[in-house]
Short mmCIF file of N, CA, C and O in Angstrom, two decimals:
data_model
loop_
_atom_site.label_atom_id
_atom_site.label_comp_id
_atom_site.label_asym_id
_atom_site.label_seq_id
_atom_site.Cartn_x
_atom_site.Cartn_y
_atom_site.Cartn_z
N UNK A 27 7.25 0.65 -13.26
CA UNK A 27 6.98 2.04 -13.51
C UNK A 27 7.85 2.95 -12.66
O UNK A 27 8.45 3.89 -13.17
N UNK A 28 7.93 2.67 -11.36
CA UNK A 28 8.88 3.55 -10.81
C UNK A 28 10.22 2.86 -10.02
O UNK A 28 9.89 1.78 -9.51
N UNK A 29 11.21 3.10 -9.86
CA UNK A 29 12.45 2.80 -8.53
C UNK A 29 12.14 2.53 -7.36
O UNK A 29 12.56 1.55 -6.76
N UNK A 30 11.33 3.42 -6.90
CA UNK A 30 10.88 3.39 -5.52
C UNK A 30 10.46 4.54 -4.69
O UNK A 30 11.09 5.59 -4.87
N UNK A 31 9.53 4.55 -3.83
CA UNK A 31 8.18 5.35 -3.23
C UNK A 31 8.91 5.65 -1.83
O UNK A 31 9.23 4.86 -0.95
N UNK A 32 9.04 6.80 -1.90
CA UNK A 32 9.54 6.75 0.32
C UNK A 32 8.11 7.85 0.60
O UNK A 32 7.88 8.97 0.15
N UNK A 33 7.23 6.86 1.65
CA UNK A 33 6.35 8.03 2.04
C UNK A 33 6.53 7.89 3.52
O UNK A 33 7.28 7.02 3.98
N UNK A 34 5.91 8.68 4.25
CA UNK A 34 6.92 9.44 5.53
C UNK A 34 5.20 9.34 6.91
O UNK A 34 4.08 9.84 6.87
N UNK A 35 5.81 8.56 7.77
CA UNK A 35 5.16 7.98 8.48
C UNK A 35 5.18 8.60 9.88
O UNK A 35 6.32 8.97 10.18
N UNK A 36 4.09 8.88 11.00
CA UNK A 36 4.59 9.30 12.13
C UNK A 36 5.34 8.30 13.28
O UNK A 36 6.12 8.78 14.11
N UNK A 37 4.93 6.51 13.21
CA UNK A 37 5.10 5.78 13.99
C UNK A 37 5.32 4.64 13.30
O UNK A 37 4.48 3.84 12.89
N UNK A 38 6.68 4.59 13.19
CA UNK A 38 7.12 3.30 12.26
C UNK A 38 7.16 1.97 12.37
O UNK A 38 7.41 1.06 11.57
N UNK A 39 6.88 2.00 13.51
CA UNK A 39 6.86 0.32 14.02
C UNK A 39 5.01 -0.20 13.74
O UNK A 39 4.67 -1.32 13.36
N UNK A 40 4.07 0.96 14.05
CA UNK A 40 2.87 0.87 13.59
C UNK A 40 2.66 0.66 12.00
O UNK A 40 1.86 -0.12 11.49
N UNK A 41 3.60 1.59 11.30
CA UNK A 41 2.77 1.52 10.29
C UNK A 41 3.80 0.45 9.59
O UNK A 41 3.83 0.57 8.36
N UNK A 42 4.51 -0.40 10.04
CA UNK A 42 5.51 -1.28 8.93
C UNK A 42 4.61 -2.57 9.27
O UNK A 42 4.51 -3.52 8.50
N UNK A 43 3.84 -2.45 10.80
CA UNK A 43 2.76 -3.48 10.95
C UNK A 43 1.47 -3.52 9.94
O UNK A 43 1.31 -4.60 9.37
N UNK A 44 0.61 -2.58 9.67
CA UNK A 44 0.24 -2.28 8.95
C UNK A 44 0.15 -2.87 7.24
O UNK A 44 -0.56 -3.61 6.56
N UNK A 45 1.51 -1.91 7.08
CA UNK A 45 1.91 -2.21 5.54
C UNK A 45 2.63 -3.80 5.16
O UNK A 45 2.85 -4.24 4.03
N UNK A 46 2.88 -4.40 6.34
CA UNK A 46 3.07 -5.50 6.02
C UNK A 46 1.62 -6.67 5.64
O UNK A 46 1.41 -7.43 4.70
N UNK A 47 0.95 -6.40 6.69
CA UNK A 47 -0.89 -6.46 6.48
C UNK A 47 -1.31 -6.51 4.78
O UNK A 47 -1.60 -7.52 4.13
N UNK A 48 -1.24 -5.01 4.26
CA UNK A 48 -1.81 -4.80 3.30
C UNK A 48 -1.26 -5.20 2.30
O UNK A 48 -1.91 -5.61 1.34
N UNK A 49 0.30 -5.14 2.34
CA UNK A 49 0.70 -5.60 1.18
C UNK A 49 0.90 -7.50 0.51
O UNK A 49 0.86 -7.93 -0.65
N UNK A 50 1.14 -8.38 2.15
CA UNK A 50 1.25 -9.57 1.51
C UNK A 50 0.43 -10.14 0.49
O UNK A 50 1.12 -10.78 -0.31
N UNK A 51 -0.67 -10.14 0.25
CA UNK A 51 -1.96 -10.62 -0.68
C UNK A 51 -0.98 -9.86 -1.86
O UNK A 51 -0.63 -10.66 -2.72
N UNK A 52 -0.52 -8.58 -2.05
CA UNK A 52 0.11 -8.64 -3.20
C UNK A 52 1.42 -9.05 -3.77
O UNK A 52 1.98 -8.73 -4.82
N UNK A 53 1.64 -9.57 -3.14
CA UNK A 53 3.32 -10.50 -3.10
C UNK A 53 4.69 -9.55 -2.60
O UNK A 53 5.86 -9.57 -2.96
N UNK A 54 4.10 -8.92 -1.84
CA UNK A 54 5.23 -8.22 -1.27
C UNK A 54 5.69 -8.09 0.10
O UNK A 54 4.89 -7.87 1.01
N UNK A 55 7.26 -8.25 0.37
CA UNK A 55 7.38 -8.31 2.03
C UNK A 55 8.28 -7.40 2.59
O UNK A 55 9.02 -6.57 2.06
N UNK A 56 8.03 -7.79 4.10
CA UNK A 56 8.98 -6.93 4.64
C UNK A 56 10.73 -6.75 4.23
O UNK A 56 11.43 -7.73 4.47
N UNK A 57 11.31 -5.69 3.71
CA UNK A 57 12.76 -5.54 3.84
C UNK A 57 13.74 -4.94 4.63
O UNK A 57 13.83 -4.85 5.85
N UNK A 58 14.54 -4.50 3.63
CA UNK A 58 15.56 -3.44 5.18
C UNK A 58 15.17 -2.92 5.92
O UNK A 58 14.15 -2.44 5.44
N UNK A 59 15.31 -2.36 7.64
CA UNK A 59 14.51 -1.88 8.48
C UNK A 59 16.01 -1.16 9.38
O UNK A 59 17.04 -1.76 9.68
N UNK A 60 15.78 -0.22 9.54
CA UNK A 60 16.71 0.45 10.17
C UNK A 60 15.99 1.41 11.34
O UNK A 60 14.88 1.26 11.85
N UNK A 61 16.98 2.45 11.61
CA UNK A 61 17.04 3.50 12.70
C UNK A 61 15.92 4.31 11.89
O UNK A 61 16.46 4.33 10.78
N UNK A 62 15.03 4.82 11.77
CA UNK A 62 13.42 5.63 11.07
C UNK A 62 13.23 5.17 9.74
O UNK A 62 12.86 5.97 8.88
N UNK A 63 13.48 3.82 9.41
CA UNK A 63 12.89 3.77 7.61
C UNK A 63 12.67 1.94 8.00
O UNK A 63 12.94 1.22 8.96
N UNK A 64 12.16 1.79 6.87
CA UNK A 64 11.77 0.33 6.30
C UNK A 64 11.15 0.19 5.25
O UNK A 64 10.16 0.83 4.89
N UNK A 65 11.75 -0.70 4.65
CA UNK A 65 11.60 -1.70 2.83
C UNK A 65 10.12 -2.59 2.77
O UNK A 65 9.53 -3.42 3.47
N UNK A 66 9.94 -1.97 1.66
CA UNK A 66 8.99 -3.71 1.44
C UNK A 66 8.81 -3.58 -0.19
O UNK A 66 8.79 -2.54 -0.86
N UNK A 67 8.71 -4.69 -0.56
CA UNK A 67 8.52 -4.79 -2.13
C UNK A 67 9.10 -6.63 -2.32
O UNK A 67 9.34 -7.45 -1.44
N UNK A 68 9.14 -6.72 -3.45
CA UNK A 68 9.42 -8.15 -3.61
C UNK A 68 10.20 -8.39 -2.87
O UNK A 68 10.33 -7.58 -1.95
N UNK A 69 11.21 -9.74 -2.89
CA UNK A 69 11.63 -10.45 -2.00
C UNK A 69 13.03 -10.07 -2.12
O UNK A 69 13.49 -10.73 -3.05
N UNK A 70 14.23 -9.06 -1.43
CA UNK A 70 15.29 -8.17 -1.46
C UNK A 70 15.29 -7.56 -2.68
O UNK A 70 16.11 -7.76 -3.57
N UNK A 71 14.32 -6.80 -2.70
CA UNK A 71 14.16 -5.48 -4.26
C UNK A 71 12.65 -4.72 -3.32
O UNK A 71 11.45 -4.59 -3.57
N UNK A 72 13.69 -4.31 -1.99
CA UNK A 72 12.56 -3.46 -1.34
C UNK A 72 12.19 -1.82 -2.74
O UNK A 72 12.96 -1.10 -3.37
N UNK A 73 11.51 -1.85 -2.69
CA UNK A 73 11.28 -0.45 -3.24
C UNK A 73 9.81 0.79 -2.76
O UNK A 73 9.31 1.83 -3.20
N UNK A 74 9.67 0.11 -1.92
CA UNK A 74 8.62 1.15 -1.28
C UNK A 74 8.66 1.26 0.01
O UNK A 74 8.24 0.33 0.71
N UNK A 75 9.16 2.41 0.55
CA UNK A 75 10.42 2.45 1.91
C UNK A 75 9.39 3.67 2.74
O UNK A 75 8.97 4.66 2.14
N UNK A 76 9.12 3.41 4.08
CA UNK A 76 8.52 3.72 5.19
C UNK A 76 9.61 4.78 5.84
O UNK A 76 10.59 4.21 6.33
N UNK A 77 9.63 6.13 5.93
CA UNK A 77 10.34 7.15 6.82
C UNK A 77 9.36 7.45 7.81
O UNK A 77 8.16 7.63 7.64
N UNK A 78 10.31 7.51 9.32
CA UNK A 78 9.69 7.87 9.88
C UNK A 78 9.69 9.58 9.98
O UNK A 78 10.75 10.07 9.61
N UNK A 79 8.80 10.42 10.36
CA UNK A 79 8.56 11.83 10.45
C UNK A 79 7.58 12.37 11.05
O UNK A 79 6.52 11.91 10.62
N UNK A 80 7.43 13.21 11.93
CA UNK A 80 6.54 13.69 12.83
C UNK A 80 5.46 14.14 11.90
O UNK A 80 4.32 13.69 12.01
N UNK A 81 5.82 15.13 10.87
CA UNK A 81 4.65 15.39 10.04
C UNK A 81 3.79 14.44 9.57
O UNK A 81 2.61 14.78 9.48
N UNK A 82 4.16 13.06 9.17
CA UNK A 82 3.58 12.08 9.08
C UNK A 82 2.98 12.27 7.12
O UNK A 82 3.55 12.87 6.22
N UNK A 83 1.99 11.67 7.10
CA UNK A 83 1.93 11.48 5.62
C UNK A 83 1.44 12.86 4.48
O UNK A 83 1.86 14.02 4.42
N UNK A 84 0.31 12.09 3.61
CA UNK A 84 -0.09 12.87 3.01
C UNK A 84 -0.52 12.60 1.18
O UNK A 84 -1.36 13.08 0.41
N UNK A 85 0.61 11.56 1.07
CA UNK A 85 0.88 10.96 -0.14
C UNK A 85 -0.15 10.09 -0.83
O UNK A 85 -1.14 9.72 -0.19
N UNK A 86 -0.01 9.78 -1.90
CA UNK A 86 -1.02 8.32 -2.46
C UNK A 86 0.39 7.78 -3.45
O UNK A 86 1.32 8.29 -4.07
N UNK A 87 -0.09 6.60 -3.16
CA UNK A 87 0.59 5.20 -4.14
C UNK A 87 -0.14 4.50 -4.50
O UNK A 87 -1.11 4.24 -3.81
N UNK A 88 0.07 3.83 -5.93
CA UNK A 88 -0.67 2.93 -6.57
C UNK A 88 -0.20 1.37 -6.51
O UNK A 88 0.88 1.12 -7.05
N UNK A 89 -0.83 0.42 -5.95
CA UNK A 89 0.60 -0.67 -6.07
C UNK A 89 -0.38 -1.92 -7.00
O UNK A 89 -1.41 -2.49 -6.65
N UNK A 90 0.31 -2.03 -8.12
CA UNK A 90 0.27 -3.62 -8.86
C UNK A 90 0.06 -4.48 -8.13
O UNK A 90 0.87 -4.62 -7.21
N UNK A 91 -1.55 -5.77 -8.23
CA UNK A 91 -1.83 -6.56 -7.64
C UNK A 91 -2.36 -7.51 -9.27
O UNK A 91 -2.99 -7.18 -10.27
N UNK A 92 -1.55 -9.04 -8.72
CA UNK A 92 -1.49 -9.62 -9.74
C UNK A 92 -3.06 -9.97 -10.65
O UNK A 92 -3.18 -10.08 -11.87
N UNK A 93 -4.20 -10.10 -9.55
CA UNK A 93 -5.48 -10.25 -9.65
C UNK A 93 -6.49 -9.68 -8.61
O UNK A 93 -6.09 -9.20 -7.55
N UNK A 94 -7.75 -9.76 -8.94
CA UNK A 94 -8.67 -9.24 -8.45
C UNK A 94 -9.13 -9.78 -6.87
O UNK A 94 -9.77 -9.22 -5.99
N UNK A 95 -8.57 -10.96 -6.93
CA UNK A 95 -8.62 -11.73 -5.50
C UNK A 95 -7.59 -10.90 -4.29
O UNK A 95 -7.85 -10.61 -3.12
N UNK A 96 -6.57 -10.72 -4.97
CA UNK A 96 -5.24 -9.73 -4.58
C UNK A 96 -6.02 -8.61 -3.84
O UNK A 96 -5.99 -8.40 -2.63
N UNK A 97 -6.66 -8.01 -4.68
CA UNK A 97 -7.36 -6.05 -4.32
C UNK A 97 -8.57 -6.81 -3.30
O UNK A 97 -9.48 -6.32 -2.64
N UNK A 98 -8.27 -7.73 -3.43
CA UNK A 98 -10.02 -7.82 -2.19
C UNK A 98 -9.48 -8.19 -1.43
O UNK A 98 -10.18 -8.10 -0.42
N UNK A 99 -8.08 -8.82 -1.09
CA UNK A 99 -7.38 -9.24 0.41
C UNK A 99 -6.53 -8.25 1.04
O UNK A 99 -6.10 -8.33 2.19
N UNK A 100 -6.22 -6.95 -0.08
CA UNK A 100 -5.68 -6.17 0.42
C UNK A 100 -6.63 -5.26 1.18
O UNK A 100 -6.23 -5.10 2.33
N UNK A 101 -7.69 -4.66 0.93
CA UNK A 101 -8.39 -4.01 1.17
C UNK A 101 -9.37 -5.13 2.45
O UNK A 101 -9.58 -4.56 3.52
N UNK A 102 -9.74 -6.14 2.36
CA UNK A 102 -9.87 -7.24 4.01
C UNK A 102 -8.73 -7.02 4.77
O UNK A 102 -8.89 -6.22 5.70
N UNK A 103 -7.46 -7.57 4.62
CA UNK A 103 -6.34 -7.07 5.52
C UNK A 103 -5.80 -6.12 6.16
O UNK A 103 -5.51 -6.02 7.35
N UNK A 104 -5.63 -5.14 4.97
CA UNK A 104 -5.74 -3.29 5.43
C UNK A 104 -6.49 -2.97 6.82
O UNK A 104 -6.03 -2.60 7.89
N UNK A 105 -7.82 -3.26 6.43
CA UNK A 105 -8.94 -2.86 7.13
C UNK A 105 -8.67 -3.57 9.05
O UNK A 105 -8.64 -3.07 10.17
N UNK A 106 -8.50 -5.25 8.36
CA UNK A 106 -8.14 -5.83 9.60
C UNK A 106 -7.09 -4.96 10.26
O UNK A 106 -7.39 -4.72 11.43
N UNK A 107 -6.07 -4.49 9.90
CA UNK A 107 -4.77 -4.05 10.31
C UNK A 107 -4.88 -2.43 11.33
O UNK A 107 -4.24 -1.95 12.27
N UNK A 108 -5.95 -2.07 10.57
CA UNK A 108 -5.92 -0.93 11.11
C UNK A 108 -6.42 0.67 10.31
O UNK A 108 -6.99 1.67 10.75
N UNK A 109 -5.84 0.24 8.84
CA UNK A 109 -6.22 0.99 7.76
C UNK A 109 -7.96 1.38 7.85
O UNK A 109 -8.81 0.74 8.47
N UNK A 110 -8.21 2.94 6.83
CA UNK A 110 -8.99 3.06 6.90
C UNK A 110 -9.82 3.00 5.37
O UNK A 110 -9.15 3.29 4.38
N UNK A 111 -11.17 2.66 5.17
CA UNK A 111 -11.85 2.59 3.72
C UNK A 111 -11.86 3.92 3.45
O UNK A 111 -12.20 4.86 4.16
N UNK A 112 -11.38 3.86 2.19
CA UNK A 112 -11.28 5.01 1.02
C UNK A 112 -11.63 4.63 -0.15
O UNK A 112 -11.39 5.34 -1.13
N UNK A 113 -12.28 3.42 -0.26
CA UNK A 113 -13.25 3.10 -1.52
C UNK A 113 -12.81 1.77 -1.44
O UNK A 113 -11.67 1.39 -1.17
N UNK A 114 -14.22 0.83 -1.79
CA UNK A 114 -14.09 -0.60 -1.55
C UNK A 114 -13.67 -1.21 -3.19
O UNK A 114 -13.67 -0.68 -4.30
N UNK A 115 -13.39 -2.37 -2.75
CA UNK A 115 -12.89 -3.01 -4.01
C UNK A 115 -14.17 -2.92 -5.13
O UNK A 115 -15.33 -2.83 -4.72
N UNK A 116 -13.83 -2.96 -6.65
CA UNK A 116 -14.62 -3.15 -7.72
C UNK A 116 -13.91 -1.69 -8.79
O UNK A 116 -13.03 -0.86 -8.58
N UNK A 117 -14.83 -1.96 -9.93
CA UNK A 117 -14.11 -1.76 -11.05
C UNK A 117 -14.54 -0.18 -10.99
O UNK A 117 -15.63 0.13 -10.51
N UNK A 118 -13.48 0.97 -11.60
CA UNK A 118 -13.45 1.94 -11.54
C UNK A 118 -13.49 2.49 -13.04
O UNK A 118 -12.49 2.97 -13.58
N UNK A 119 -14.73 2.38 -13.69
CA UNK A 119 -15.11 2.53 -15.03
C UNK A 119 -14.43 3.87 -15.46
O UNK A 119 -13.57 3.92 -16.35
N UNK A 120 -14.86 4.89 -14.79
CA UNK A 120 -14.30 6.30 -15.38
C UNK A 120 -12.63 6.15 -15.50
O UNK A 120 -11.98 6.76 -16.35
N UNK A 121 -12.15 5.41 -14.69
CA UNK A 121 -10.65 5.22 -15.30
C UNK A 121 -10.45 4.32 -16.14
O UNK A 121 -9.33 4.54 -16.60
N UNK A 122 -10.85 3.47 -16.57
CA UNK A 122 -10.96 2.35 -17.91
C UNK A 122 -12.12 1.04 -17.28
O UNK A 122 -12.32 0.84 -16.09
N UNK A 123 -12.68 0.34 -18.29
CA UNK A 123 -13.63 -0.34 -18.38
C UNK A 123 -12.77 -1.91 -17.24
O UNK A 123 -13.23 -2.81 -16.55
N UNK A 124 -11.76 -1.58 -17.53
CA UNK A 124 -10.63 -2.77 -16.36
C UNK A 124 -10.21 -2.36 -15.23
O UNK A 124 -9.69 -3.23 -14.53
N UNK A 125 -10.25 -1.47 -14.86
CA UNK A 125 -9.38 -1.00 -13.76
C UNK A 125 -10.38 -1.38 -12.29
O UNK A 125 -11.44 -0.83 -12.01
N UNK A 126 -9.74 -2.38 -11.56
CA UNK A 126 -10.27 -3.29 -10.91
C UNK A 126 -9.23 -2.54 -9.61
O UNK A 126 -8.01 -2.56 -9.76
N UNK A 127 -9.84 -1.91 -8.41
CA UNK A 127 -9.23 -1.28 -7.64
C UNK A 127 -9.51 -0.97 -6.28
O UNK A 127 -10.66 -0.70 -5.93
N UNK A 128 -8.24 -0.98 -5.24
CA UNK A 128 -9.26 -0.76 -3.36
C UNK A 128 -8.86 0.23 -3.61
O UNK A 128 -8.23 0.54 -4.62
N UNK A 129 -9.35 1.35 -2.11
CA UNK A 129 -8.33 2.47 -1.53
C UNK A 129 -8.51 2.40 -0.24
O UNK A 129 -9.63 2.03 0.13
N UNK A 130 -7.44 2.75 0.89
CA UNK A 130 -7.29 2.60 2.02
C UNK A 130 -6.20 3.81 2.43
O UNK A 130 -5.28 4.25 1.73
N UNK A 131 -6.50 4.12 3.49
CA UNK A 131 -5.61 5.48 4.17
C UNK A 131 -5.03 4.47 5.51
O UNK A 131 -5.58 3.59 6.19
N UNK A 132 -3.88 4.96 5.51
CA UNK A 132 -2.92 4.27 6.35
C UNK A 132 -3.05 5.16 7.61
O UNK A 132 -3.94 6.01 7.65
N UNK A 133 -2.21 5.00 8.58
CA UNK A 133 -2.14 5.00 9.74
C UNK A 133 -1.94 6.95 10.17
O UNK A 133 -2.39 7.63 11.09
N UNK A 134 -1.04 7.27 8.98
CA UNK A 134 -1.05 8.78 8.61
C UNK A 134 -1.47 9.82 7.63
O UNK A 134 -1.12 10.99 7.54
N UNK A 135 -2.32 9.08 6.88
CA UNK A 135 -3.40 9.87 6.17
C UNK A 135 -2.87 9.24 4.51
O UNK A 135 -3.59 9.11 3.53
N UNK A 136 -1.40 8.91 4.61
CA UNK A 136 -1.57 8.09 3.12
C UNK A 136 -2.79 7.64 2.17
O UNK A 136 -3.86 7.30 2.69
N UNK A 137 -2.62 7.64 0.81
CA UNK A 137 -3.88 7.23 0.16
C UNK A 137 -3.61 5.70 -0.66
O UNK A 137 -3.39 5.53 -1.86
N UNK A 138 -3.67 4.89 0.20
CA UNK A 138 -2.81 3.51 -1.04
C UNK A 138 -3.78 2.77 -1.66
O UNK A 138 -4.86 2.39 -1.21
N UNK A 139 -3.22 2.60 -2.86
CA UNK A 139 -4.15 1.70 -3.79
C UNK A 139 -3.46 0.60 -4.04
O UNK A 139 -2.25 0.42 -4.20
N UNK A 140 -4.68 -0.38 -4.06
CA UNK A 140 -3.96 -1.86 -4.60
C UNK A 140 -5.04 -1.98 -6.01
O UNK A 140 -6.26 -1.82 -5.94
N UNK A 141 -4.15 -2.34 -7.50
CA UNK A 141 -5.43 -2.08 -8.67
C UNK A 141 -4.99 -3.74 -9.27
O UNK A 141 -4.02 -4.48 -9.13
N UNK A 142 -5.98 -3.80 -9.82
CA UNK A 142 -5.48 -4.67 -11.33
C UNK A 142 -6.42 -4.25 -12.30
O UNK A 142 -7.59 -3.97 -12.04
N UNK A 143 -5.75 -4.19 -13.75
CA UNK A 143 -5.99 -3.68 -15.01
C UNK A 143 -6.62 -5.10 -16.25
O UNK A 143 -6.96 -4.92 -17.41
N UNK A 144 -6.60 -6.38 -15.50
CA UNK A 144 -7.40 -7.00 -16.40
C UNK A 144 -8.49 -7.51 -15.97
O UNK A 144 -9.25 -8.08 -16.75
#
């Protein structure tokens, strides 16, 4: 659905700890990492890239999780990591009778979702 997500972080070494946390259960890892940014997305096809910025966040992302086991380790891991609950895993009827979904606020107020649709 999209190229790629840059959302804008206050402490990048925190939150690439973090997002590395939340995202493995969905098959995604750490990538390029430079002087204020860092990659993660499949395995060199980073596409969801960490800036660092004093303002810090603000954003929401939705991220594809292959199954429902997926959204319940992201949202256990998250939590372990540091992340905060913004709605626990299970199905989110008013958005379709499938939509199987966590939410978690990251380290700077981000809103990330991990869903699956079957």
């Amino acid at each position: 659905m999209f190229d790629h997500v840059r959302v804008r972080v206050k402490d990048l070494d925190k939150a690439a700890r973090l997002y590395a946390a939340m995202l493995a259960p969905l098959g995604h890892v750490p990538g390029s990492k430079g002087e204020g940014y860092a990659g993660f997305g499949p395995k060199d096809k980073p596409a969801l890239w960490l800036h660092a910025d004093k303002a810090g966040g603000g954003g929401h992302i939705a991220l594809r999780a292959p199954d429902r086991a997926a959204v319940d380790l992201f949202y256990k891991d998250g939590l372990k990591a540091g992340a905060k609950d913004n709605g626990f895993p299970g199905i989110r009827a008013d958005y379709s009778p499938t939509y199987y979904a966590a939410f978690l606020i990251d380290l700077d107020g981000n809103n990330v979702e991990a869903v699956c649709t079957r």
